[in-house]
Structure formats: structure tokens, C-alpha cells
Short mmCIF file of C-alpha atoms in Angstrom, two decimals:
data_model
loop_
_atom_site.label_atom_id
_atom_site.label_comp_id
_atom_site.label_asym_id
_atom_site.label_seq_id
_atom_site.Cartn_x
_atom_site.Cartn_y
_atom_site.Cartn_z
CA ASN A 1 -106.37 32.58 -37.80
CA MET A 2 -106.43 30.64 -34.47
CA ASN A 3 -106.54 32.36 -31.09
CA ILE A 4 -106.32 30.31 -27.75
CA SER A 5 -106.44 31.85 -24.22
CA TYR A 6 -105.85 29.98 -21.00
CA GLY A 7 -104.75 30.29 -17.41
CA ASN A 8 -105.77 30.58 -13.78
CA THR A 9 -105.32 33.21 -11.06
CA ALA A 10 -101.63 32.89 -11.09
CA ILE A 11 -100.71 32.25 -14.75
CA ARG A 12 -102.37 33.53 -17.89
CA GLY A 13 -101.44 33.06 -21.46
CA ALA A 14 -102.53 33.52 -25.06
CA THR A 15 -101.35 32.01 -28.31
CA LYS A 16 -102.25 33.24 -31.79
CA VAL A 17 -101.31 31.73 -35.18
CA ALA A 18 -102.05 33.30 -38.50
CA VAL A 19 -101.46 32.05 -42.07
CA LEU A 20 -101.89 34.02 -45.31
CA LYS A 21 -101.67 32.53 -48.78
CA CYS A 22 -102.32 34.70 -51.95
CA ASN A 23 -101.66 33.86 -55.58
CA ASN A 24 -102.32 37.50 -56.62
CA ASN A 25 -102.82 36.35 -60.24
CA PHE A 26 -105.36 39.11 -60.97
CA PRO A 27 -105.92 40.44 -64.48
CA VAL A 28 -103.61 43.09 -65.80
CA LEU A 29 -103.37 45.04 -69.00
CA LYS A 30 -99.85 45.29 -70.31
CA ASN A 31 -98.93 46.86 -73.72
CA GLU A 32 -102.64 46.78 -74.34
CA VAL A 33 -102.67 42.88 -74.04
CA ALA A 34 -104.81 41.37 -71.28
CA SER A 35 -103.07 38.86 -69.14
CA LYS A 36 -102.71 37.59 -65.53
CA GLN A 37 -100.19 38.93 -63.09
CA ALA A 38 -97.29 36.53 -62.84
CA ASN A 39 -94.70 35.76 -60.15
CA ALA A 40 -96.83 37.40 -57.39
CA ASP A 41 -97.40 34.57 -54.86
CA VAL A 42 -97.24 35.47 -51.10
CA LEU A 43 -97.03 32.94 -48.35
CA GLN A 44 -96.94 34.44 -44.75
CA TRP A 45 -97.37 33.04 -41.36
CA ALA A 46 -97.09 34.44 -37.87
CA LEU A 47 -96.99 33.29 -34.23
CA PHE A 48 -97.72 35.36 -31.09
CA GLN A 49 -97.20 34.12 -27.59
CA GLN A 50 -97.97 35.88 -24.32
CA LEU A 51 -97.56 34.73 -20.66
CA ASN A 52 -98.34 36.60 -17.47
CA TYR A 53 -97.20 35.33 -14.12
CA PHE A 54 -98.81 37.03 -10.99
CA ILE A 55 -96.23 36.44 -8.25
CA ASN A 56 -98.52 38.29 -5.77
CA ASN A 57 -100.67 41.42 -5.70
CA LYS A 58 -97.53 43.65 -6.06
CA ASN A 59 -95.37 41.73 -8.60
CA GLU A 60 -96.11 40.58 -12.10
CA ILE A 61 -93.82 39.18 -14.84
CA GLU A 62 -94.83 39.31 -18.47
CA LEU A 63 -93.23 37.54 -21.40
CA PHE A 64 -94.04 38.37 -25.07
CA ALA A 65 -92.79 36.66 -28.30
CA TRP A 66 -93.74 37.45 -31.85
CA TYR A 67 -92.45 35.61 -34.97
CA ASN A 68 -93.32 36.42 -38.50
CA THR A 69 -92.00 35.09 -41.86
CA ALA A 70 -93.07 35.71 -45.46
CA ASN A 71 -91.93 34.45 -48.82
CA ARG A 72 -92.86 36.90 -51.61
CA GLU A 73 -92.54 36.69 -55.37
CA ILE A 74 -92.00 40.23 -56.87
CA PRO A 75 -93.99 40.58 -60.06
CA PRO A 76 -92.49 42.23 -63.16
CA THR A 77 -93.00 45.97 -63.82
CA LEU A 78 -95.03 47.17 -66.78
CA LEU A 79 -91.72 47.44 -68.74
CA GLN A 80 -90.67 43.89 -67.94
CA GLU A 81 -91.82 40.70 -69.77
CA SER A 82 -91.12 38.48 -66.72
CA SER A 83 -89.64 38.42 -63.19
CA LYS A 84 -87.82 35.85 -61.12
CA ALA A 85 -87.29 38.20 -58.13
CA ARG A 86 -88.14 36.83 -54.66
CA GLN A 87 -87.93 38.27 -51.18
CA ARG A 88 -88.03 36.52 -47.90
CA ASP A 89 -88.68 38.47 -44.66
CA GLN A 90 -88.26 37.17 -41.08
CA SER A 91 -88.75 39.01 -37.78
CA LEU A 92 -88.56 38.02 -34.19
CA ARG A 93 -89.55 40.22 -31.30
CA THR A 94 -89.25 39.16 -27.65
CA MET A 95 -89.78 41.13 -24.51
CA LEU A 96 -89.58 40.29 -20.76
CA ARG A 97 -91.05 42.82 -18.25
CA TRP A 98 -91.29 43.06 -14.45
CA LYS A 99 -93.93 45.26 -12.91
CA PHE A 100 -94.15 46.26 -9.25
CA LYS A 101 -96.81 48.43 -7.62
CA LYS A 102 -97.23 49.53 -4.02
CA ASN A 103 -99.58 52.22 -2.80
CA SER A 104 -99.05 55.28 -4.96
CA TRP A 105 -95.92 54.35 -6.94
CA ARG A 106 -95.21 52.01 -9.81
CA LEU A 107 -91.96 50.58 -11.13
CA ALA A 108 -91.49 48.62 -14.44
CA LEU A 109 -88.23 47.21 -15.92
CA SER A 110 -88.24 45.70 -19.39
CA SER A 111 -85.76 44.15 -21.72
CA ALA A 112 -86.42 43.33 -25.38
CA TYR A 113 -84.64 41.60 -28.34
CA LEU A 114 -85.61 42.33 -31.98
CA TYR A 115 -84.29 40.59 -34.99
CA GLU A 116 -85.12 41.29 -38.66
CA THR A 117 -83.78 40.07 -41.89
CA LEU A 118 -84.56 40.58 -45.55
CA HIS A 119 -83.21 38.39 -48.37
CA TYR A 120 -83.71 39.42 -51.99
CA THR A 121 -82.67 37.13 -54.88
CA ASN A 122 -83.01 37.53 -58.62
CA TYR A 123 -80.99 35.08 -60.64
CA LEU A 124 -81.75 36.94 -63.87
CA LEU A 125 -79.85 39.95 -62.43
CA LEU A 126 -77.40 37.81 -60.44
CA ALA A 127 -78.65 39.54 -57.25
CA ASN A 128 -78.35 37.87 -53.82
CA ASP A 129 -78.67 40.63 -51.18
CA LYS A 130 -79.38 40.10 -47.52
CA SER A 131 -79.89 42.66 -44.68
CA THR A 132 -79.96 41.82 -41.12
CA SER A 133 -80.63 43.92 -37.96
CA HIS A 134 -80.47 43.21 -34.27
CA ALA A 135 -81.52 45.37 -31.44
CA TRP A 136 -81.44 44.99 -27.60
CA ARG A 137 -83.70 47.53 -25.90
CA ASN A 138 -83.77 48.08 -22.15
CA ASN A 139 -86.16 50.29 -20.30
CA ALA A 140 -86.89 51.46 -16.76
CA ASN A 141 -89.97 53.39 -15.79
CA PHE A 142 -90.93 54.91 -12.43
CA GLN A 143 -94.21 56.58 -11.51
CA TYR A 144 -95.52 58.25 -8.39
CA ASN A 145 -98.83 59.80 -7.56
CA ILE A 146 -99.55 61.97 -4.54
CA LYS A 147 -102.87 63.88 -4.37
CA SER A 148 -103.03 66.13 -7.44
CA PHE A 149 -99.45 65.52 -8.64
CA HIS A 150 -98.10 62.76 -10.92
CA VAL A 151 -94.32 62.30 -11.37
CA GLU A 152 -92.71 60.04 -13.97
CA ALA A 153 -89.16 59.22 -14.91
CA THR A 154 -87.77 56.86 -17.56
CA ALA A 155 -84.33 55.74 -18.56
CA PHE A 156 -83.35 53.52 -21.48
CA ALA A 157 -80.31 51.91 -23.20
CA ASP A 158 -80.42 50.32 -26.66
CA VAL A 159 -77.81 48.54 -28.75
CA GLU A 160 -78.48 48.40 -32.56
CA ILE A 161 -76.53 46.18 -35.00
CA ALA A 162 -77.10 46.28 -38.79
CA ARG A 163 -75.53 44.52 -41.78
CA SER A 164 -76.56 45.15 -45.30
CA ALA A 165 -75.21 44.65 -48.81
CA GLY A 166 -75.84 48.44 -49.18
CA TYR A 167 -73.53 49.20 -46.18
CA GLY A 168 -70.73 46.84 -47.16
CA ALA A 169 -69.89 46.18 -43.52
CA ARG A 170 -71.51 45.70 -40.07
CA TYR A 171 -72.22 48.83 -38.07
CA ASN A 172 -73.52 49.30 -34.51
CA ARG A 173 -74.54 52.08 -32.24
CA VAL A 174 -75.63 52.67 -28.69
CA LEU A 175 -78.63 54.78 -27.97
CA SER A 176 -79.40 55.89 -24.44
CA GLY A 177 -81.23 58.60 -22.66
CA PHE A 178 -83.63 59.64 -19.84
CA SER A 179 -86.72 61.66 -19.50
CA ALA A 180 -88.80 63.12 -16.63
CA LYS A 181 -92.06 64.94 -16.38
CA ALA A 182 -94.44 66.09 -13.63
CA SER A 183 -98.20 66.89 -13.95
CA TYR A 184 -100.53 68.76 -11.75
CA TYR A 185 -104.29 68.15 -11.95
CA GLN A 186 -106.40 70.96 -10.75
CA LYS A 187 -110.03 70.05 -9.58
CA HIS A 188 -111.65 72.55 -11.84
CA GLY A 189 -110.44 70.80 -15.04
CA PHE A 190 -106.92 72.29 -15.57
CA THR A 191 -103.83 70.09 -16.11
CA PHE A 192 -100.21 71.45 -16.30
CA THR A 193 -97.32 69.28 -17.43
CA ALA A 194 -93.61 70.08 -17.76
CA GLY A 195 -90.85 67.66 -18.64
CA LEU A 196 -87.41 67.20 -20.19
CA ARG A 197 -85.69 64.66 -22.39
CA GLN A 198 -82.02 63.98 -23.19
CA GLU A 199 -80.62 61.34 -25.53
CA PHE A 200 -77.21 60.09 -26.64
CA MET A 201 -76.01 58.22 -29.80
CA ASN A 202 -72.65 56.59 -28.73
CA THR A 203 -71.03 59.68 -27.15
CA LYS A 204 -72.87 62.31 -29.11
CA ALA A 205 -75.69 64.14 -27.20
CA SER A 206 -78.93 65.24 -28.74
CA PRO A 207 -80.24 68.60 -28.27
CA PHE A 208 -81.71 69.22 -24.85
CA MET A 209 -85.48 68.83 -25.13
CA PRO A 210 -87.92 70.59 -22.75
CA PHE A 211 -91.67 70.02 -22.89
CA ILE A 212 -94.58 71.98 -21.44
CA SER A 213 -98.29 71.67 -21.87
CA GLY A 214 -101.59 73.09 -20.45
CA ALA A 215 -105.00 71.60 -20.91
CA PHE A 216 -108.51 72.24 -19.78
CA THR A 217 -111.50 69.85 -19.85
CA LYS A 218 -115.07 70.28 -18.87
CA GLN A 219 -118.15 68.03 -18.86
CA LEU A 220 -121.52 69.69 -18.94
CA HIS A 221 -124.25 67.04 -19.04
CA LYS A 222 -123.94 65.44 -22.49
CA HIS A 223 -121.31 68.04 -23.67
CA PHE A 224 -117.57 67.56 -23.27
CA ILE A 225 -115.00 70.27 -24.17
CA GLY A 226 -111.22 70.04 -24.13
CA ILE A 227 -108.38 72.38 -25.10
CA GLU A 228 -104.70 71.72 -24.91
CA LEU A 229 -101.63 73.88 -25.59
CA THR A 230 -98.29 72.19 -26.16
CA ALA A 231 -94.71 73.38 -26.79
CA LYS A 232 -91.68 71.21 -27.11
CA ARG A 233 -88.30 70.65 -28.73
CA SER A 234 -87.60 67.59 -30.85
CA PHE A 235 -84.86 66.02 -32.77
CA ARG A 236 -84.01 63.09 -35.16
CA PHE A 237 -80.71 61.22 -35.25
CA PRO A 238 -79.62 60.13 -38.75
CA THR A 239 -80.58 56.60 -39.77
CA PHE A 240 -78.12 53.73 -40.72
CA ASN A 241 -78.98 54.39 -44.37
CA ASP A 242 -78.23 58.11 -44.00
CA LEU A 243 -74.93 57.42 -42.41
CA TYR A 244 -73.48 54.29 -44.06
CA TRP A 245 -75.12 53.52 -47.45
CA GLN A 246 -72.23 52.72 -49.83
CA GLY A 247 -71.40 55.59 -52.17
CA SER A 248 -73.96 57.79 -50.69
CA GLY A 249 -73.96 57.74 -46.88
CA ASN A 250 -72.79 60.78 -44.94
CA ALA A 251 -71.10 59.86 -41.65
CA GLN A 252 -70.82 63.53 -40.72
CA LEU A 253 -74.54 64.27 -40.59
CA GLN A 254 -75.81 66.20 -37.63
CA ALA A 255 -79.03 65.57 -35.77
CA GLU A 256 -82.16 67.19 -37.18
CA LYS A 257 -83.67 69.66 -34.66
CA SER A 258 -87.00 71.41 -34.31
CA TRP A 259 -89.11 73.45 -32.03
CA ASN A 260 -92.85 72.58 -32.05
CA ALA A 261 -96.12 74.22 -30.84
CA GLU A 262 -99.65 73.05 -31.14
CA ILE A 263 -103.11 74.00 -29.97
CA ALA A 264 -105.75 71.32 -30.09
CA ALA A 265 -109.51 71.37 -29.30
CA THR A 266 -112.07 68.48 -28.80
CA TYR A 267 -115.88 68.62 -28.55
CA LYS A 268 -117.97 65.51 -27.80
CA TRP A 269 -121.71 65.15 -27.53
CA ASP A 270 -123.07 62.12 -25.78
CA LYS A 271 -120.54 59.65 -27.21
CA THR A 272 -122.33 60.30 -30.63
CA ILE A 273 -120.49 63.14 -32.31
CA THR A 274 -116.77 64.04 -31.77
CA LEU A 275 -115.18 67.05 -33.34
CA THR A 276 -111.31 67.61 -33.25
CA ALA A 277 -109.16 70.39 -34.57
CA SER A 278 -105.49 71.16 -34.17
CA ASN A 279 -103.22 73.94 -35.36
CA TYR A 280 -99.48 73.13 -35.35
CA TYR A 281 -96.17 74.91 -36.01
CA ALA A 282 -92.66 73.51 -36.47
CA TRP A 283 -89.39 75.43 -36.86
CA ILE A 284 -86.83 72.79 -38.24
CA SER A 285 -83.10 73.28 -38.62
CA ASN A 286 -80.36 70.95 -39.93
CA GLN A 287 -83.07 69.18 -41.93
CA ILE A 288 -81.71 65.89 -43.43
CA GLN A 289 -82.51 65.63 -47.09
CA TRP A 290 -81.19 63.47 -49.95
CA THR A 291 -80.17 65.48 -52.95
CA PRO A 292 -77.98 64.80 -56.03
CA ASP A 293 -74.42 66.07 -55.85
CA VAL A 294 -72.33 67.41 -58.80
CA SER A 295 -71.76 63.90 -60.05
CA GLY A 296 -75.53 63.12 -60.02
CA ASN A 297 -75.23 60.71 -56.95
CA TRP A 298 -77.99 61.17 -54.34
CA ARG A 299 -76.51 61.94 -50.84
CA PRO A 300 -78.07 63.05 -47.52
CA GLN A 301 -77.03 66.49 -46.21
CA ASN A 302 -78.10 68.88 -43.48
CA LEU A 303 -79.41 71.33 -46.00
CA LYS A 304 -82.31 73.35 -44.90
CA SER A 305 -84.08 75.40 -42.15
CA VAL A 306 -87.95 75.03 -42.63
CA PHE A 307 -90.97 76.57 -41.06
CA ALA A 308 -93.94 74.25 -41.29
CA ARG A 309 -97.44 74.81 -40.08
CA GLY A 310 -100.76 73.16 -40.70
CA LEU A 311 -104.26 72.33 -39.61
CA GLU A 312 -105.91 68.99 -38.92
CA THR A 313 -109.69 68.52 -38.43
CA ALA A 314 -111.89 65.45 -37.90
CA ILE A 315 -115.46 64.61 -37.18
CA LEU A 316 -116.55 61.11 -35.90
CA PHE A 317 -120.17 59.98 -35.72
CA SER A 318 -121.29 56.82 -33.82
CA LEU A 319 -124.83 55.48 -34.07
CA PRO A 320 -126.37 55.63 -30.57
CA LYS A 321 -126.65 52.05 -29.14
CA THR A 322 -130.30 52.79 -28.29
CA THR A 323 -131.21 53.11 -32.02
CA LEU A 324 -130.72 49.49 -32.81
CA LYS A 325 -129.53 47.19 -30.08
CA HIS A 326 -127.65 44.75 -32.41
CA LEU A 327 -126.19 47.40 -34.81
CA THR A 328 -122.97 49.35 -34.39
CA ALA A 329 -122.04 51.97 -36.97
CA ASN A 330 -119.21 54.54 -37.07
CA THR A 331 -118.18 57.03 -39.77
CA ASN A 332 -115.44 59.65 -39.78
CA LEU A 333 -114.29 62.47 -42.04
CA SER A 334 -110.85 64.18 -41.74
CA TYR A 335 -108.99 66.92 -43.41
CA SER A 336 -105.34 68.03 -43.16
CA TYR A 337 -103.42 70.99 -44.61
CA THR A 338 -99.64 71.57 -44.32
CA LEU A 339 -97.53 74.43 -45.65
CA SER A 340 -93.83 74.41 -45.43
CA THR A 341 -91.58 77.31 -46.15
CA GLN A 342 -87.76 77.12 -46.54
CA THR A 343 -86.12 79.84 -44.52
CA SER A 344 -82.54 79.01 -45.47
CA SER A 345 -80.44 76.50 -47.36
CA THR A 346 -76.67 75.59 -47.59
CA LEU A 347 -77.12 75.15 -51.34
CA ALA A 348 -76.61 78.25 -53.57
CA ASN A 349 -79.70 79.45 -55.39
CA ASP A 350 -81.79 76.84 -53.73
CA ASN A 351 -85.32 78.24 -53.61
CA ALA A 352 -87.20 74.87 -53.34
#
């Protein structure tokens, strides 16, 4: 790895280069015979570039670029004697962003281009498959603060294009939408937030998504307590694979919808111990699930309504810095539990 930072009061930049080379020829036991893993080499390198131009104390322009490429040999499975499969990945991500600030309000406009390709070859199977995707993402964000109120609005418009051997053709879609929220901060530690979100895929609208939350925080000497209640509506548009995979995709899929509620609590003691716990509930309809049809082919369908609920807890311990000046130690333990119950299904006799 190599990291370089440079700049002055007007221009700042950073360049990072990373290279990874692995043979992965570790010992394996196949058919009770000891050998070394074959056809498992990996060569990967990445480049990151960032530039910041401070026009004045109100305007800033940021430029980001990431490039990553990898050549991977795919080793044989336990049932294969050998493998000649290879995979080459490439990805490019670029973003240009302008930020403006004046008094109590902020404005940010960004535009990003993303490119990814995956090329799989295996001459033993006469396979030569390539998948490519392009995305152009544009975003505008406005924020305004006045006394105890914070207002924020966001609008976006994305274009996605994908071509894959699994699709048999090139497909594209336009995703757009907007969101807005307002928060009120009360001096005694109470915070109230309400918002809404609306998205579109081409001309198809997502479910209208409201959001509301209330939180309370209190600092008492070395003790911190926080409690938050949240309720919102969510959705998920089908993916390109769900819609267009040859022989399996379902272009008639509807968006997956859900209502969600959560209560979360946090306790901290003097930056040494942190305890968190959350209890969440989700009521999901039009759940997208891949299931075999009468011919045995797996296809995605809007099958089920599901009620999911669960619990997540965690404890984090950090060694106080006063214990040993040159020693930092952290440890954490987490536990999660989820229970999902199917409330209805479009399949006959489906009790799964």
C-alpha cells in the first residue's frame, strides 16, 4: 500500500495505491489425499484519487475517482480434479460534488458515474460470459437550520444500464425520487423527526413512505442514556436479475413493501462501557422470493406476507486511556435473534 497526501490552503489531494498478490496454494485434503490447492492465484490492484478545491469560504468542489481490477483463478471443487476457470473484475467509480454554505443553510450537488464488469472464462466448459453495468447517479441536497429546527430535502435521478449473458440483451431503467424531513431539538434532550420519501422506477411509483421518530438523550456526569422510537414504511424494487434473467426472470414483479417499527436504547459509562439493545418489527407484503415452478425452474414471485420481529443487543468495552498511555484495547459482544412468521401466501398448501 502507498498513501500520499498533498496540498495548500486552496487545493488538497490524496492518492492511494494498493496491490495484492496471493498464490492461495494452501494444503487441502481431497478424497483423503493431501495436496496443495491449485488454480487459485489472485492478483488485485486499486487506485484512489481525491481532490478538493476551496474556491472561497462558501464554495468547495470535490473530485473522487476509484479504480479496481482483479484477476482471479477459480479453484476446483472437491468433486473436480482440476479447474481452468478464471474471472476478471473491473470497477470504476467517479464523483464530482459542489458544496455551498451560507449562514444557516447548506446546498450540495453531486454527479457520479459507476462502471463494473465481470468476465468469466473456462475453456474446459467452453464458457466465455461477460456482464457489464453502468450507472449515472445525480443528487441534490438542501439543509437549513434555524434555532431548534433542522429541515432537509433531497432529490435524485439515476440511470442504470446492464448487459449480461444471463439477460440475453441490454436493459436500462431510470430511478428517481425525492425525500424531505424536519427535526425539532428540545433543550431537555427530546428530538422529534418526521419525513416522507417517494421514488419512481421509470414511470412506476413506489409506495409512499412516511417516517417518524422520537428520541430522548440525557448526560448525567459519566452516564449517558438514549432511547429512540422509530416507525416508517419501506419498499424494494425488483433487481435486474429478478426481472430479466433468461428463463427465470419475471418482468411482472411488484415492489416489495413493508411497515417497520423499532425501539432502541443506549447506555454509556465514561467512554468505557457501551450497552445497546433494540427490538424491531416488520410487516412485509409482496415479498419477492425465488421458488421452483411446476417444471422445476426457479423463478421470482410476489409470494408471501411475512411478520418479522427480533432483538439485537451488544456490549462494547474500551480500556480507559489512563490505564496504559500507549495501549488501546477494545472488545465487543453482540447477539441477535429474529423470528419470521408467514401470514399468507399465493401458493396453495404453503406453510413454510
